[in-house]
CSV table of C-alpha atoms in Angstrom, one decimal:
chain,number,residue,atom,x,y,z
A,1396,MET,CA,-1.0,-9.5,14.6
A,1397,VAL,CA,-0.7,-5.9,15.5
A,1398,TYR,CA,2.0,-3.3,15.7
A,1399,PRO,CA,4.9,-3.5,16.6
A,1400,GLU,CA,5.1,-7.0,15.2
A,1401,LYS,CA,6.0,-7.3,11.6
A,1402,TYR,CA,3.0,-8.3,9.5
A,1403,ILE,CA,3.6,-10.2,6.3
A,1404,LYS,CA,0.9,-11.6,3.9
A,1405,GLU,CA,2.3,-13.4,0.9
A,1406,PHE,CA,0.8,-12.6,-2.4
A,1407,SER,CA,-1.5,-14.9,-4.3
A,1408,LYS,CA,-3.3,-14.8,-7.6
A,1409,ARG,CA,-6.0,-12.6,-6.0
A,1410,THR,CA,-4.2,-10.8,-3.2
A,1411,PRO,CA,-1.2,-8.5,-2.9
A,1412,LEU,CA,2.1,-8.9,-1.1
A,1413,ILE,CA,1.9,-7.0,2.2
A,1414,ILE,CA,4.8,-6.2,4.4
A,1415,LEU,CA,4.2,-3.9,7.4
A,1416,GLU,CA,6.9,-3.0,9.8
A,1417,PRO,CA,7.9,0.1,11.7
A,1418,GLY,CA,8.8,2.7,9.1
A,1419,LYS,CA,7.7,0.7,6.1
A,1420,LEU,CA,4.3,-0.2,4.6
A,1421,PHE,CA,4.5,-2.2,1.4
A,1422,ILE,CA,1.5,-3.3,-0.6
A,1423,MET,CA,1.9,-4.6,-4.2
A,1424,GLY,CA,0.3,-7.0,-6.5
A,1425,ARG,CA,-3.2,-7.8,-7.5
A,1426,SER,CA,-6.1,-7.0,-5.2
A,1427,ILE,CA,-9.3,-8.9,-6.0
A,1428,PRO,CA,-10.0,-10.9,-2.8
A,1429,GLU,CA,-13.3,-12.6,-2.5
A,1430,ASN,CA,-14.0,-10.7,0.8
A,1431,PRO,CA,-11.9,-7.5,0.9
A,1432,GLY,CA,-13.1,-6.8,4.5
A,1433,ASP,CA,-11.7,-10.1,5.8
A,1434,PHE,CA,-8.5,-9.5,3.9
A,1435,TYR,CA,-7.8,-5.9,4.8
A,1436,ARG,CA,-9.2,-5.8,8.3
A,1437,PRO,CA,-6.0,-7.2,10.0
A,1438,LEU,CA,-4.0,-4.6,8.0
A,1439,GLN,CA,-6.3,-1.8,9.2
A,1440,ALA,CA,-5.9,-3.0,12.8
A,1441,TRP,CA,-2.1,-3.0,12.5
A,1442,ILE,CA,-2.2,0.5,11.0
A,1443,THR,CA,-4.4,1.8,13.9
A,1444,ASP,CA,-1.9,0.5,16.5
A,1445,TYR,CA,1.0,1.8,14.4
A,1446,ILE,CA,-0.4,5.3,14.5
A,1447,LYS,CA,-0.9,5.1,18.2
A,1448,ASN,CA,2.7,3.9,18.9
A,1449,PHE,CA,5.1,4.9,16.1
A,1450,ARG,CA,6.9,8.1,15.6
A,1451,GLY,CA,9.4,8.6,12.8
A,1452,SER,CA,9.4,8.5,9.1
A,1453,THR,CA,7.2,6.0,7.2
A,1454,LYS,CA,7.8,4.9,3.7
A,1455,ILE,CA,4.6,3.7,2.0
A,1456,THR,CA,5.0,1.8,-1.2
A,1457,LEU,CA,1.9,0.9,-3.3
A,1458,GLY,CA,1.5,-0.8,-6.7
A,1459,PHE,CA,-1.1,-2.9,-8.3
A,1460,GLU,CA,-1.4,-5.0,-11.4
A,1461,TYR,CA,-5.1,-4.7,-10.8
A,1462,ILE,CA,-7.2,-3.5,-7.9
A,1463,ASN,CA,-11.0,-3.8,-7.6
A,1464,THR,CA,-13.2,-1.0,-6.3
A,1465,ALA,CA,-13.8,-2.6,-2.9
A,1466,SER,CA,-10.0,-3.1,-2.3
A,1467,MET,CA,-9.4,0.5,-3.4
A,1468,LYS,CA,-11.8,1.7,-0.8
A,1469,TRP,CA,-9.7,-0.1,1.9
A,1470,ILE,CA,-6.5,1.3,0.6
A,1471,TYR,CA,-8.0,4.8,0.6
A,1472,SER,CA,-9.3,4.2,4.2
A,1473,ILE,CA,-5.8,3.2,5.4
A,1474,LEU,CA,-4.2,6.2,3.7
A,1475,ARG,CA,-6.8,8.5,5.2
A,1476,GLU,CA,-6.3,7.1,8.7
A,1477,LEU,CA,-2.5,7.7,8.3
A,1478,SER,CA,-3.2,11.2,7.1
A,1479,GLN,CA,-5.4,12.1,10.0
A,1480,ASP,CA,-2.4,11.9,12.4
A,1481,LYS,CA,-0.5,15.1,11.5
A,1482,GLU,CA,2.9,13.8,12.7
A,1483,ILE,CA,2.6,10.6,10.8
A,1484,ALA,CA,1.4,12.4,7.7
A,1485,ARG,CA,4.2,14.9,7.9
A,1486,ASP,CA,6.8,12.2,8.2
A,1487,ALA,CA,5.4,9.8,5.6
A,1488,SER,CA,6.2,9.5,1.9
A,1489,ILE,CA,4.1,7.6,-0.5
A,1490,THR,CA,5.3,6.0,-3.8
A,1491,TRP,CA,2.7,4.7,-6.2
A,1492,TYR,CA,4.0,2.3,-8.9
A,1493,TYR,CA,2.0,1.6,-12.0
A,1494,GLU,CA,2.7,-0.3,-15.2
A,1495,GLN,CA,3.7,1.5,-18.4
A,1496,GLY,CA,0.5,2.2,-20.4
A,1497,ASP,CA,-1.9,1.4,-17.6
A,1498,GLU,CA,-3.8,4.6,-17.6
A,1499,ASP,CA,-6.4,3.3,-15.0
A,1500,MET,CA,-3.6,2.7,-12.4
A,1501,LYS,CA,-2.0,6.0,-13.2
A,1502,ASP,CA,-5.4,7.7,-12.8
A,1503,LEU,CA,-6.0,5.9,-9.4
A,1504,GLY,CA,-2.6,7.2,-8.3
A,1505,LEU,CA,-3.5,10.7,-9.3
A,1506,ILE,CA,-6.7,10.5,-7.4
A,1507,LEU,CA,-5.0,9.2,-4.2
A,1508,LYS,CA,-2.3,11.9,-4.6
A,1509,SER,CA,-5.1,14.5,-4.5
A,1510,LEU,CA,-6.6,13.1,-1.4
A,1511,VAL,CA,-3.6,12.8,0.9
A,1512,VAL,CA,-1.3,15.4,2.5
A,1513,SER,CA,1.9,13.4,2.5
A,1514,PRO,CA,4.5,13.7,-0.3
A,1515,PHE,CA,3.3,11.4,-3.1
A,1516,SER,CA,5.4,10.3,-6.0
A,1517,MET,CA,4.4,8.2,-9.0
A,1518,VAL,CA,6.7,5.8,-10.7
A,1519,GLU,CA,6.0,4.3,-14.1
A,1520,VAL,CA,7.6,0.9,-14.5
A,1521,GLU,CA,7.9,-1.5,-17.5
A,1522,GLU,CA,6.0,-4.3,-15.8
A,1523,MET,CA,4.4,-5.1,-12.5
A,1524,ASP,CA,5.3,-8.6,-11.4
A,1525,LYS,CA,7.1,-10.5,-8.7
A,1526,ASN,CA,10.5,-9.6,-10.0
A,1527,ARG,CA,9.5,-5.9,-9.9
A,1528,TYR,CA,8.3,-6.3,-6.3
A,1529,ASP,CA,11.5,-8.0,-5.3
A,1530,MET,CA,13.6,-5.2,-7.0
A,1531,ILE,CA,11.6,-2.5,-5.2
A,1532,LEU,CA,11.9,-4.3,-1.8
A,1533,ALA,CA,15.7,-4.5,-2.4
A,1534,GLY,CA,15.8,-0.8,-3.2
A,1535,LYS,CA,16.6,-1.2,-6.9
A,1536,LYS,CA,13.3,0.1,-8.2
C-alpha cells in the first residue's frame, strides 16, 4: 500500500500502531520486530510516495514504550527523508511522547529533535499504553 491510500498497521506485543494518511503520521507503541526491515519497509515506501505527492501540513506523532536500535534507525531514516523535502519539513510538526521517568525515551527524543528541522515538541505522559494512544488519536493527549 502506498500513498495516497491510508496505511494502518495494528500494534502487537512487538510492533507499534501505525496510522499513515495525508497530513497525519502516527507511530506509537513498542518497536522490537524480529526483522525491522520487513516491518518498516512498507512504511518507508508510503513516505517516499507521500513526499512526492502531498503538499500541506503534516502532523507527526511518535511515542514508544520501548524501541530497539534497529527500529530507531528506521524512524530516523523516515524523519530524515521527510526533512529533505523543504516544503514538507517547513509544514510538518513532530510530537514525541515519552513516559514519565523514562530518561532513555526522553533522551532519544532530544537526539531526534537535534537532527530535524521541523518544529519538534516533547510531551511527558504518565503512562504509554493503548489507552494513551487512543486518547492522543482522539486529540485528548
